[in-house]
Amino acid sequence: MNRVCPIISLLTDFGSQDYFVAVMKAVILGIVPSARIIDICHDIPAQDIRRAAFVLTCSYSYFPKGTIHLAVVDPGVGSSRRPILIKTKNYFFVGPDNGIFSLVLRQQSLVKVIHLSKERFFLTPISQNFHGRDIFAPVAAWLARGVAPEEFGPRLDSFTRLSFASPLVKKEKIIGEIIYIDHFGNLVTNIHKDLLDGFCQSAKDFRIIIRGKMVTGLVNSYSDLPKSKALAIIGSANYLEVAVNMGSAEKFFRAREGMKVEVWRR
Amino acid sequence: MNRVCPIISLLTDFGSQDYFVAVMKAVILGIVPSARIIDICHDIPAQDIRRAAFVLTCSYSYFPKGTIHLAVVDPGVGSSRRPILIKTKNYFFVGPDNGIFSLVLRQQSLVKVIHLSKERFFLTPISQNFHGRDIFAPVAAWLARGVAPEEFGPRLDSFTRLSFASPLVKKEKIIGEIIYIDHFGNLVTNIHKDLLDGFCQSAKDFRIIIRGKMVTGLVNSYSDLPKSKALAIIGSANYLEVAVNMGSAEKFFRAREGMKVEVWRR
Amino acid sequence: MNRVCPIISLLTDFGSQDYFVAVMKAVILGIVPSARIIDICHDIPAQDIRRAAFVLTCSYSYFPKGTIHLAVVDPGVGSSRRPILIKTKNYFFVGPDNGIFSLVLRQQSLVKVIHLSKERFFLTPISQNFHGRDIFAPVAAWLARGVAPEEFGPRLDSFTRLSFASPLVKKEKIIGEIIYIDHFGNLVTNIHKDLLDGFCQSAKDFRIIIRGKMVTGLVNSYSDLPKSKALAIIGSANYLEVAVNMGSAEKFFRAREGMKVEVWRR
């Protein structure tokens, strides 16, 4: 970890109309004035742990090694759900034990999980509904200052993992689903580039069906097709995406997360 | 004040679709390159000085001592309303003299108020409608560089204070109001934890009425009640809040700021 | 350029609901940990190169000399449109060659334009739809670390410039248009203060017509007129603006960008 200018990322569902994120940053800077705080996203829909897990898994690995990722989408705040710190090979993750780190932990080798229980690192009195401010931000900050993970509490043997739908691979088709729709209306599926490569001989060898509409083959650029045409592309997270050149595939297909996407071999 | 890496917070109603906030930051960094600039909020509804005052009072004290809080919700920009700098025991506040600092000054001991009148610290020519860029940002930056408050202009004996509704305490009930609705739809009232503690023997001793609907007693966590049930909680700003587990109390009660909230002794 | 703490500004149409901006920042900090990254705006409407060009031209010059302005509104991502680096007298600009820098280059003397073609400065493999992450962010970061512009690729003799409508000046009137509507609903026209000064003897010498409605003369402050009255003002970017005191001129006039604005000599 770079203890001179440690990097702390923030991911929450706090939105931008209140002061919640700012207060977390203020608490961090009060403990570790040299911290570099980077917002990943605060517009996760309220309580949507799964979306937060996906956003985190698409972004955490671009940060320098040693970055502390602070993720607070926390519908169980104030209940018995545990606050945790996870150390993996290259990063630290701080947040509630509700599955928000599930996808990251499919990729990163786990070193240890700590139950955050040492109140001396918390802001007191601890509020009932803002552990981002009172527990997670100060813990991330003390960690950034060099406190060892073990000092925050005992090790845990198990923690919450959410399951995420995997594509179903049949002889003639892959049945996947839309797992994420981005700001541009691009439809990100759970069909990974590698799965697709194994399934088809070439990018021209398949067609995609969403809600009865067909999209043929892969393009290399949105502008390979005329304006307002639907297209398929391998997106920046290495999953199959369906997009519309200069438009929104979300609107074009009236798509929603969870909808089925079929890839048929020709 | 930490003159090595001074912290400047920003609170405005400038939104996120333009370049206004960025230009203020650019001006600050041009004067004091080492400044740490932290956004409190830029989504205050246009010209809503009262909401800005509340957001500031919920957040300023979490920042390290010496932080310069720059708040620009300024419907009177270009008129005769004065630009001011307030020094309190622990912080500095820079912005228009329109009452935006009213709530903060109920909590912080006032040291002095300065009328910002020395144009040599401003960007010239001063525009008619962007004093955030031309007056407030450069003043905050020069202050962060170590210019003494007195150098920015003469002391003022009086300044604008807004009044905010206080709860009415009767024998059998407290009549308060909703003063803030947050991103999650939680209804923050003006009934402080201390007032409630004095009024009731225990958290089970009262019931709350909003728009004819009843909420009973306090819980410690949103998830103490079933999903979609209304509940009362002491929020992170120490005021009584009404919330809905995994939902929006704003929608549930069709609530708006200013609505009456009654707390009845059982 | 300040190589100790170089400043990199970011302007995109990536919005705030995903992780795209964060990943660009992460990539930058991985290459140049001391970078100061300032968001100009991420809420440019998707693919709206013209609006991005305007936002950039209103903001870039307030940044310290040597700032690297990274602008990614890039509908042609993955196509043959070139990634470029522009060095002007005081700044650097990095982004796609699609005209996004057109307005800036009317003001800044051009030193050189480089075609970004040296893949050793890119993240590999380069994705098909996120050159902000894979090309532009790393190039800006390496530039901030001190790599000379020439090292990123060959010089270009020409690049894309968009044309923007200029006002038409007749004997008795100027015919301009609304080129930008801000968050407050203020209507920014393409009629520059200097043009207006040359056309009229004084601020009281003209009247403005938008959609058949008349606005008379210039005021110095929004509050010079009663609440909800339309007014004209020289805005902070030095263009004629039409506003409504404590209201939205966009709503008042049901205005849209591109609408005609006439200034008549009395």
Coordinates of C-alpha atoms in Angstrom, one line a residue, chain A:
Chain A
M1 CA 0.0 0.0 0.0
N2 CA 1.2 3.5 -0.8
R3 CA 1.2 5.0 2.7
V4 CA 2.3 8.4 1.4
C5 CA -0.9 9.0 -0.7
P6 CA -3.1 6.0 -0.1
I7 CA -6.1 5.6 -2.5
I8 CA -9.5 5.0 -1.2
S9 CA -12.4 4.4 -3.7
L10 CA -16.0 5.0 -2.8
L11 CA -19.1 3.1 -4.0
T12 CA -22.5 3.8 -2.5
D13 CA -26.2 4.2 -3.3
F14 CA -26.2 7.6 -1.5
G15 CA -27.0 9.6 -4.6
S16 CA -25.9 13.2 -5.1
Q17 CA -28.6 15.3 -3.5
D18 CA -27.6 14.9 0.2
Y19 CA -24.3 15.3 2.1
F20 CA -23.7 11.6 2.9
V21 CA -20.7 11.0 0.6
A22 CA -19.1 14.3 1.6
V23 CA -19.3 13.4 5.3
M24 CA -17.5 10.1 4.6
K25 CA -14.8 11.9 2.8
A26 CA -14.5 14.5 5.6
V27 CA -14.1 11.7 8.1
I28 CA -11.4 10.0 6.0
L29 CA -9.4 13.2 5.6
G30 CA -9.6 13.9 9.3
I31 CA -7.8 10.6 9.9
V32 CA -5.6 10.4 6.9
P33 CA -5.1 13.9 5.3
S34 CA -3.1 12.7 2.4
A35 CA -5.7 10.2 1.2
R36 CA -6.7 10.3 -2.5
I37 CA -10.4 9.6 -2.6
I38 CA -11.9 8.5 -5.9
D39 CA -15.6 8.1 -6.4
I40 CA -16.5 4.9 -8.3
C41 CA -20.3 5.6 -8.3
H42 CA -22.9 6.9 -5.9
D43 CA -25.9 6.4 -8.2
I44 CA -26.4 2.7 -7.5
P45 CA -30.2 2.3 -7.2
A46 CA -31.1 2.3 -3.5
Q47 CA -30.3 -1.0 -1.8
D48 CA -29.3 -2.7 -5.1
I49 CA -26.4 -4.8 -3.8
R50 CA -26.2 -6.8 -7.0
R51 CA -25.7 -3.8 -9.2
A52 CA -23.1 -2.5 -6.8
A53 CA -21.3 -5.9 -6.9
F54 CA -21.2 -5.7 -10.7
V55 CA -20.0 -2.1 -10.8
L56 CA -17.2 -2.9 -8.3
T57 CA -16.1 -5.9 -10.3
C58 CA -15.8 -3.9 -13.5
S59 CA -13.7 -1.2 -11.8
Y60 CA -11.6 -2.3 -8.9
S61 CA -8.8 -3.9 -10.8
Y62 CA -7.9 -0.7 -12.7
F63 CA -6.9 0.9 -9.4
P64 CA -3.3 0.7 -8.2
K65 CA -2.4 -2.2 -6.0
G66 CA -3.2 -1.5 -2.4
T67 CA -6.2 0.6 -3.1
I68 CA -8.8 0.4 -0.4
H69 CA -12.3 -0.1 -1.9
L70 CA -15.0 1.2 0.4
A71 CA -18.5 0.0 -0.7
V72 CA -21.6 0.9 1.2
V73 CA -24.9 -0.3 -0.2
D74 CA -26.3 -1.4 3.1
P75 CA -30.0 -2.1 3.5
G76 CA -29.3 -4.0 6.7
V77 CA -27.5 -1.0 8.4
G78 CA -28.1 -1.1 12.2
S79 CA -29.1 -4.8 12.1
S80 CA -27.0 -7.8 13.0
R81 CA -25.3 -7.9 9.5
R82 CA -21.6 -7.6 10.2
P83 CA -19.2 -4.9 9.0
I84 CA -16.2 -6.5 7.3
L85 CA -12.8 -5.9 5.9
I86 CA -11.5 -8.2 3.2
K87 CA -7.9 -8.4 2.2
T88 CA -7.2 -10.0 -1.2
K89 CA -3.9 -10.5 -3.0
N90 CA -3.9 -6.9 -4.3
Y91 CA -6.6 -4.9 -2.6
F92 CA -8.6 -4.2 0.5
F93 CA -12.4 -4.1 0.6
V94 CA -14.4 -2.5 3.4
G95 CA -18.2 -2.6 3.7
P96 CA -21.2 -4.6 5.0
D97 CA -21.2 -8.4 4.9
N98 CA -24.2 -8.6 2.5
G99 CA -22.7 -10.0 -0.6
I100 CA -21.5 -6.8 -2.2
F101 CA -18.0 -8.3 -2.7
S102 CA -19.2 -11.6 -4.2
L103 CA -18.2 -10.9 -7.7
V104 CA -14.8 -9.4 -6.8
L105 CA -14.0 -12.6 -4.9
R106 CA -14.5 -14.7 -7.9
Q107 CA -11.5 -13.0 -9.4
Q108 CA -9.2 -12.0 -6.5
S109 CA -7.5 -14.6 -4.2
L110 CA -8.8 -14.1 -0.7
V111 CA -6.2 -13.5 2.0
K112 CA -8.4 -12.9 5.0
V113 CA -11.8 -11.5 6.2
I114 CA -12.0 -9.5 9.4
H115 CA -15.1 -8.7 11.4
L116 CA -14.9 -5.0 12.2
S117 CA -15.6 -5.0 15.9
K118 CA -13.1 -2.8 17.6
E119 CA -15.1 0.3 18.4
R120 CA -12.0 2.4 19.1
F121 CA -11.7 2.8 15.3
F122 CA -15.3 4.0 14.9
L123 CA -16.9 7.4 15.3
T124 CA -18.9 7.4 18.5
P125 CA -21.7 7.3 19.2
I126 CA -22.4 5.1 16.3
S127 CA -25.6 6.1 14.6
Q128 CA -28.3 3.6 13.7
N129 CA -28.4 4.4 10.0
F130 CA -25.1 5.8 8.8
H131 CA -22.4 3.2 9.3
G132 CA -20.7 4.6 6.2
R133 CA -19.8 7.6 8.2
D134 CA -19.4 6.0 11.6
I135 CA -17.7 2.6 10.9
F136 CA -16.7 2.1 7.3
A137 CA -15.1 5.4 6.5
P138 CA -13.0 5.6 9.7
V139 CA -11.9 2.0 9.3
A140 CA -10.8 2.6 5.7
A141 CA -8.9 5.6 6.8
W142 CA -7.1 3.9 9.7
L143 CA -6.3 1.1 7.4
A144 CA -4.8 3.7 5.0
R145 CA -2.8 5.1 7.8
G146 CA -1.2 1.7 8.3
V147 CA -3.3 -0.1 11.0
A148 CA -3.0 -3.8 10.3
P149 CA -6.2 -5.6 9.3
E150 CA -6.1 -7.9 12.4
E151 CA -6.3 -4.9 14.7
F152 CA -9.9 -4.2 13.6
G153 CA -11.3 -7.4 14.9
P154 CA -11.3 -11.2 14.7
R155 CA -11.0 -13.3 11.5
L156 CA -14.1 -14.7 10.0
D157 CA -14.2 -18.1 8.3
S158 CA -17.3 -17.4 6.3
F159 CA -19.1 -14.5 4.8
T160 CA -22.0 -13.8 2.6
R161 CA -21.8 -14.6 -1.1
L162 CA -24.6 -13.9 -3.5
S163 CA -25.2 -16.1 -6.5
F164 CA -25.4 -14.6 -9.9
A165 CA -27.0 -16.3 -12.9
S166 CA -24.6 -18.1 -15.2
P167 CA -25.5 -18.6 -18.9
L168 CA -26.9 -21.9 -19.9
V169 CA -24.9 -23.5 -22.7
K170 CA -26.8 -25.9 -25.0
K171 CA -25.8 -27.6 -28.2
E172 CA -27.2 -25.0 -30.5
K173 CA -27.5 -22.0 -28.3
I174 CA -26.4 -20.1 -25.2
I175 CA -29.1 -18.7 -23.0
G176 CA -27.9 -15.8 -21.1
E177 CA -29.4 -12.7 -19.6
I178 CA -29.0 -8.9 -19.5
I179 CA -27.1 -8.2 -16.2
Y180 CA -26.5 -4.5 -16.6
I181 CA -27.8 -1.6 -18.6
D182 CA -25.5 1.3 -18.8
H183 CA -26.0 5.1 -19.1
F184 CA -26.0 4.8 -22.9
G185 CA -28.6 2.1 -22.9
N186 CA -26.1 -0.6 -23.9
L187 CA -27.2 -4.0 -22.8
V188 CA -24.5 -5.9 -21.0
T189 CA -25.1 -9.7 -20.9
N190 CA -23.6 -12.4 -18.7
I191 CA -22.1 -14.0 -21.8
H192 CA -18.3 -13.7 -21.5
K193 CA -16.1 -13.2 -24.6
D194 CA -14.3 -16.5 -23.8
L195 CA -17.6 -18.5 -23.7
L196 CA -18.6 -17.0 -27.0
D197 CA -15.2 -17.7 -28.6
G198 CA -15.5 -21.3 -27.5
F199 CA -19.0 -21.6 -28.8
C200 CA -18.6 -20.1 -32.3
Q201 CA -15.9 -20.4 -34.9
S202 CA -16.1 -16.8 -35.8
A203 CA -17.9 -13.6 -35.0
K204 CA -20.1 -14.1 -38.0
D205 CA -21.2 -17.6 -36.9
F206 CA -24.1 -16.6 -34.7
R207 CA -27.1 -14.5 -34.2
I208 CA -28.6 -13.0 -31.1
I209 CA -32.3 -13.0 -30.1
I210 CA -33.7 -10.5 -27.6
R211 CA -37.4 -10.3 -27.2
G212 CA -38.0 -11.8 -30.6
K213 CA -35.7 -9.4 -32.4
M214 CA -32.5 -10.6 -34.1
V215 CA -29.1 -9.0 -34.1
T216 CA -26.5 -10.6 -36.4
G217 CA -22.8 -11.1 -35.6
L218 CA -20.3 -8.9 -33.9
V219 CA -19.0 -5.6 -35.1
N220 CA -15.8 -3.8 -34.0
S221 CA -17.3 -0.4 -33.6
Y222 CA -20.6 1.2 -33.0
S223 CA -20.3 3.0 -36.3
D224 CA -19.8 -0.1 -38.3
L225 CA -23.6 -0.2 -38.7
P226 CA -25.9 2.6 -39.8
K227 CA -27.3 5.0 -37.2
S228 CA -30.1 3.6 -35.0
K229 CA -29.3 0.0 -36.0
A230 CA -28.9 -2.6 -33.3
L231 CA -25.5 -4.3 -33.1
A232 CA -23.5 -6.7 -30.9
I233 CA -20.1 -5.9 -29.6
I234 CA -17.7 -7.3 -27.0
G235 CA -17.9 -4.5 -24.4
S236 CA -15.1 -3.1 -22.3
A237 CA -15.8 -5.6 -19.5
N238 CA -15.4 -8.4 -21.9
Y239 CA -19.0 -9.4 -22.0
L240 CA -21.2 -9.6 -25.0
E241 CA -23.1 -6.3 -25.3
V242 CA -26.0 -5.3 -27.5
A243 CA -26.1 -1.6 -28.5
V244 CA -27.6 0.7 -31.0
N245 CA -25.4 3.1 -33.0
M246 CA -26.1 6.6 -31.8
G247 CA -29.1 5.4 -29.9
S248 CA -30.2 3.4 -26.9
A249 CA -30.6 -0.4 -27.1
E250 CA -32.5 -0.2 -23.8
K251 CA -35.2 1.8 -25.6
F252 CA -35.0 0.0 -28.9
F253 CA -35.6 -3.4 -27.2
R254 CA -37.6 -2.0 -24.3
A255 CA -35.1 -4.1 -22.3
R256 CA -34.7 -4.6 -18.6
E257 CA -32.1 -6.3 -16.5
G258 CA -32.9 -10.0 -16.1
M259 CA -34.2 -10.3 -19.7
K260 CA -33.2 -13.4 -21.6
V261 CA -30.6 -13.1 -24.4
E262 CA -30.1 -16.1 -26.7
V263 CA -27.1 -16.7 -28.9
W264 CA -27.8 -19.2 -31.7
R265 CA -25.2 -20.9 -33.7
R266 CA -26.0 -20.4 -37.4

